[in-house]
Amino acid sequence: MTQGEYAGRCARFLNAQPHMMKLGIRLIQAEKGRAVLVLPVQPQLISPVLDTYLHGGVLTTLVDAASSVSTLCALDRFELCPTLDLRIDHMRTPAQSQPLYVSAECYRVTRSVLFTRASVYQDDPERPVAYAIATFMRPEGGSIESEFRRLIEGGDNATTA
């Protein structure tokens, strides 16, 4: 697959999930086994009461999305692979004025499990906000949900990226 084909598959996957659209999570880059996503700065994600920028659920959603998308870039064809386990290690509080980027890699594919690692950062990838590792179940034979598969693969009647 080309980088454009990976990008199309990943963008369609993100666009098919309303919570990703609501959070404004977008694909920046996709290539074999890797993807980079961004979460733009949004006033509704900043708490004026608490001295924190990002709810843990939003960060988890961002990391899970990037890790999932990296699995799409590691497989020859789309398979619906649910998250088995996800661990996030927080390194520092993000700045409220900058978007969050997450770079994820699917570094191992077995018959039944995909393994990913991710780094969340803002201006400098060498100064991460968080690290994450995750595993994804690979059901035997992959997803047989043909309508969803057609949507992600860009088949008939699919929304293109």
mmCIF file of C-alpha atoms in Angstrom:
data_model
loop_
_atom_site.group_PDB
_atom_site.id
_atom_site.type_symbol
_atom_site.label_atom_id
_atom_site.label_comp_id
_atom_site.label_asym_id
_atom_site.label_seq_id
_atom_site.Cartn_x
_atom_site.Cartn_y
_atom_site.Cartn_z
ATOM 1 C CA MET A 1 0.000 0.000 0.000
ATOM 2 C CA THR A 2 1.087 3.587 -0.575
ATOM 3 C CA GLN A 3 1.155 6.288 2.122
ATOM 4 C CA GLY A 4 -1.916 7.792 0.466
ATOM 5 C CA GLU A 5 -3.785 4.491 0.729
ATOM 6 C CA TYR A 6 -2.832 4.143 4.407
ATOM 7 C CA ALA A 7 -3.917 7.744 5.013
ATOM 8 C CA GLY A 8 -7.259 7.173 3.279
ATOM 9 C CA ARG A 9 -7.967 4.034 5.301
ATOM 10 C CA CYS A 10 -7.059 5.774 8.571
ATOM 11 C CA ALA A 11 -9.054 8.941 7.824
ATOM 12 C CA ARG A 12 -12.145 6.922 6.923
ATOM 13 C CA PHE A 13 -11.778 4.941 10.171
ATOM 14 C CA LEU A 14 -11.568 8.151 12.233
ATOM 15 C CA ASN A 15 -14.432 9.799 10.342
ATOM 16 C CA ALA A 16 -16.657 6.765 10.921
ATOM 17 C CA GLN A 17 -16.556 7.327 14.692
ATOM 18 C CA PRO A 18 -18.635 10.292 15.950
ATOM 19 C CA HIS A 19 -16.612 10.822 19.145
ATOM 20 C CA MET A 20 -13.429 11.285 17.090
ATOM 21 C CA MET A 21 -15.212 13.881 14.977
ATOM 22 C CA LYS A 22 -16.579 15.635 18.090
ATOM 23 C CA LEU A 23 -13.077 15.877 19.588
ATOM 24 C CA GLY A 24 -11.606 17.039 16.279
ATOM 25 C CA ILE A 25 -9.012 14.254 16.224
ATOM 26 C CA ARG A 26 -7.338 14.274 12.804
ATOM 27 C CA LEU A 27 -4.765 12.219 10.963
ATOM 28 C CA ILE A 28 -1.465 13.978 10.267
ATOM 29 C CA GLN A 29 0.563 11.127 8.772
ATOM 30 C CA ALA A 30 0.223 7.429 8.026
ATOM 31 C CA GLU A 31 2.718 4.908 6.736
ATOM 32 C CA LYS A 32 3.405 1.188 7.086
ATOM 33 C CA GLY A 33 2.816 0.353 10.785
ATOM 34 C CA ARG A 34 2.785 3.998 11.967
ATOM 35 C CA ALA A 35 0.419 6.933 12.340
ATOM 36 C CA VAL A 36 0.424 10.430 13.799
ATOM 37 C CA LEU A 37 -2.781 12.120 14.996
ATOM 38 C CA VAL A 38 -3.492 15.558 16.439
ATOM 39 C CA LEU A 39 -5.976 16.841 18.988
ATOM 40 C CA PRO A 40 -6.408 20.598 18.408
ATOM 41 C CA VAL A 41 -6.679 23.109 21.246
ATOM 42 C CA GLN A 42 -10.327 23.451 22.211
ATOM 43 C CA PRO A 43 -11.821 25.694 24.935
ATOM 44 C CA GLN A 44 -14.218 22.951 26.057
ATOM 45 C CA LEU A 45 -11.237 20.759 27.020
ATOM 46 C CA ILE A 46 -9.770 23.373 29.361
ATOM 47 C CA SER A 47 -11.073 23.562 32.917
ATOM 48 C CA PRO A 48 -11.240 27.098 34.350
ATOM 49 C CA VAL A 49 -11.849 25.636 37.808
ATOM 50 C CA LEU A 50 -9.215 22.944 38.020
ATOM 51 C CA ASP A 51 -5.578 23.488 37.185
ATOM 52 C CA THR A 52 -5.586 20.897 34.449
ATOM 53 C CA TYR A 53 -5.817 20.927 30.714
ATOM 54 C CA LEU A 54 -7.043 17.582 29.637
ATOM 55 C CA HIS A 55 -9.458 15.059 31.068
ATOM 56 C CA GLY A 56 -7.953 11.593 31.252
ATOM 57 C CA GLY A 57 -10.766 10.217 29.102
ATOM 58 C CA VAL A 58 -9.846 12.543 26.240
ATOM 59 C CA LEU A 59 -6.192 11.530 26.437
ATOM 60 C CA THR A 60 -7.176 7.857 26.539
ATOM 61 C CA THR A 61 -9.417 8.341 23.495
ATOM 62 C CA LEU A 62 -6.602 10.072 21.605
ATOM 63 C CA VAL A 63 -4.067 7.342 22.420
ATOM 64 C CA ASP A 64 -6.533 4.532 21.688
ATOM 65 C CA ALA A 65 -7.392 6.126 18.343
ATOM 66 C CA ALA A 66 -3.751 6.503 17.309
ATOM 67 C CA SER A 67 -2.880 2.998 18.434
ATOM 68 C CA SER A 68 -5.892 1.581 16.570
ATOM 69 C CA VAL A 69 -4.974 3.501 13.437
ATOM 70 C CA SER A 70 -1.405 2.179 13.604
ATOM 71 C CA THR A 71 -2.834 -1.364 13.486
ATOM 72 C CA LEU A 72 -4.719 -0.408 10.312
ATOM 73 C CA CYS A 73 -1.336 0.494 8.830
ATOM 74 C CA ALA A 74 0.219 -2.801 9.888
ATOM 75 C CA LEU A 75 -2.359 -5.095 8.281
ATOM 76 C CA ASP A 76 -2.698 -5.805 4.578
ATOM 77 C CA ARG A 77 -6.469 -5.461 4.780
ATOM 78 C CA PHE A 78 -8.882 -4.004 7.284
ATOM 79 C CA GLU A 79 -9.683 -6.097 10.342
ATOM 80 C CA LEU A 80 -11.828 -4.880 13.223
ATOM 81 C CA CYS A 81 -9.420 -5.375 16.156
ATOM 82 C CA PRO A 82 -10.830 -4.321 19.548
ATOM 83 C CA THR A 83 -8.564 -2.926 22.259
ATOM 84 C CA LEU A 84 -7.542 -5.573 24.789
ATOM 85 C CA ASP A 85 -5.333 -3.502 27.057
ATOM 86 C CA LEU A 86 -4.141 0.098 27.168
ATOM 87 C CA ARG A 87 -1.679 1.620 29.627
ATOM 88 C CA ILE A 88 -0.740 5.302 29.759
ATOM 89 C CA ASP A 89 2.198 6.665 31.725
ATOM 90 C CA HIS A 90 1.841 10.423 32.278
ATOM 91 C CA MET A 91 5.127 12.318 32.091
ATOM 92 C CA ARG A 92 4.034 15.960 32.483
ATOM 93 C CA THR A 93 1.048 18.302 32.266
ATOM 94 C CA PRO A 94 0.444 19.563 28.734
ATOM 95 C CA ALA A 95 0.395 23.287 27.967
ATOM 96 C CA GLN A 96 -3.139 24.568 27.407
ATOM 97 C CA SER A 97 -2.163 26.657 24.398
ATOM 98 C CA GLN A 98 -0.756 23.885 22.185
ATOM 99 C CA PRO A 99 -2.320 20.949 20.344
ATOM 100 C CA LEU A 100 -1.473 17.401 21.368
ATOM 101 C CA TYR A 101 0.156 15.040 18.892
ATOM 102 C CA VAL A 102 0.372 11.305 19.274
ATOM 103 C CA SER A 103 2.702 9.104 17.293
ATOM 104 C CA ALA A 104 1.805 5.422 17.403
ATOM 105 C CA GLU A 105 3.503 2.348 16.032
ATOM 106 C CA CYS A 106 2.219 -1.187 15.641
ATOM 107 C CA TYR A 107 5.500 -2.984 16.263
ATOM 108 C CA ARG A 108 4.373 -6.611 16.350
ATOM 109 C CA VAL A 109 1.612 -8.545 14.638
ATOM 110 C CA THR A 110 0.819 -12.097 15.653
ATOM 111 C CA ARG A 111 -1.961 -14.447 14.607
ATOM 112 C CA SER A 112 -4.152 -13.282 17.504
ATOM 113 C CA VAL A 113 -2.740 -10.028 18.972
ATOM 114 C CA LEU A 114 -1.332 -6.705 17.709
ATOM 115 C CA PHE A 115 1.127 -4.775 19.922
ATOM 116 C CA THR A 116 1.438 -0.986 19.815
ATOM 117 C CA ARG A 117 3.358 1.800 21.523
ATOM 118 C CA ALA A 118 2.652 5.516 21.412
ATOM 119 C CA SER A 119 4.106 8.825 22.510
ATOM 120 C CA VAL A 120 2.018 11.945 23.193
ATOM 121 C CA TYR A 121 3.779 15.282 22.807
ATOM 122 C CA GLN A 122 3.272 18.922 21.968
ATOM 123 C CA ASP A 123 6.103 20.991 20.490
ATOM 124 C CA ASP A 124 8.908 18.475 20.975
ATOM 125 C CA PRO A 125 8.605 14.694 20.488
ATOM 126 C CA GLU A 126 11.644 14.326 22.775
ATOM 127 C CA ARG A 127 9.641 15.901 25.634
ATOM 128 C CA PRO A 128 6.571 13.633 25.849
ATOM 129 C CA VAL A 129 3.407 14.335 27.795
ATOM 130 C CA ALA A 130 2.735 10.599 28.021
ATOM 131 C CA TYR A 131 3.803 7.192 26.784
ATOM 132 C CA ALA A 132 1.396 4.348 26.103
ATOM 133 C CA ILE A 133 1.393 0.695 25.207
ATOM 134 C CA ALA A 134 -1.604 -1.286 24.023
ATOM 135 C CA THR A 135 -2.665 -4.625 22.674
ATOM 136 C CA PHE A 136 -5.477 -5.329 20.232
ATOM 137 C CA MET A 137 -7.337 -8.585 19.740
ATOM 138 C CA ARG A 138 -7.226 -10.016 16.261
ATOM 139 C CA PRO A 139 -10.335 -12.147 15.942
ATOM 140 C CA GLU A 140 -9.884 -15.243 13.856
ATOM 141 C CA GLY A 141 -10.241 -14.247 10.249
ATOM 142 C CA GLY A 142 -10.683 -10.584 11.164
ATOM 143 C CA SER A 143 -13.910 -8.667 10.999
ATOM 144 C CA ILE A 144 -16.639 -10.020 8.803
ATOM 145 C CA GLU A 145 -18.645 -6.801 9.157
ATOM 146 C CA SER A 146 -18.697 -6.188 5.428
ATOM 147 C CA GLU A 147 -20.439 -2.780 5.456
ATOM 148 C CA PHE A 148 -17.960 -1.307 7.954
ATOM 149 C CA ARG A 149 -15.052 -2.928 6.118
ATOM 150 C CA ARG A 150 -16.214 -1.408 2.805
ATOM 151 C CA LEU A 151 -16.443 1.988 4.507
ATOM 152 C CA ILE A 152 -12.893 1.803 5.863
ATOM 153 C CA GLU A 153 -11.394 0.245 2.739
ATOM 154 C CA GLY A 154 -13.068 2.885 0.574
ATOM 155 C CA GLY A 155 -15.292 0.503 -1.343
ATOM 156 C CA ASP A 156 -18.644 1.211 -2.953
ATOM 157 C CA ASN A 157 -20.609 4.043 -1.343
ATOM 158 C CA ALA A 158 -17.739 4.795 1.050
ATOM 159 C CA THR A 159 -16.909 8.288 2.110
ATOM 160 C CA THR A 160 -13.443 9.116 0.851
ATOM 161 C CA ALA A 161 -10.791 10.869 2.871
#
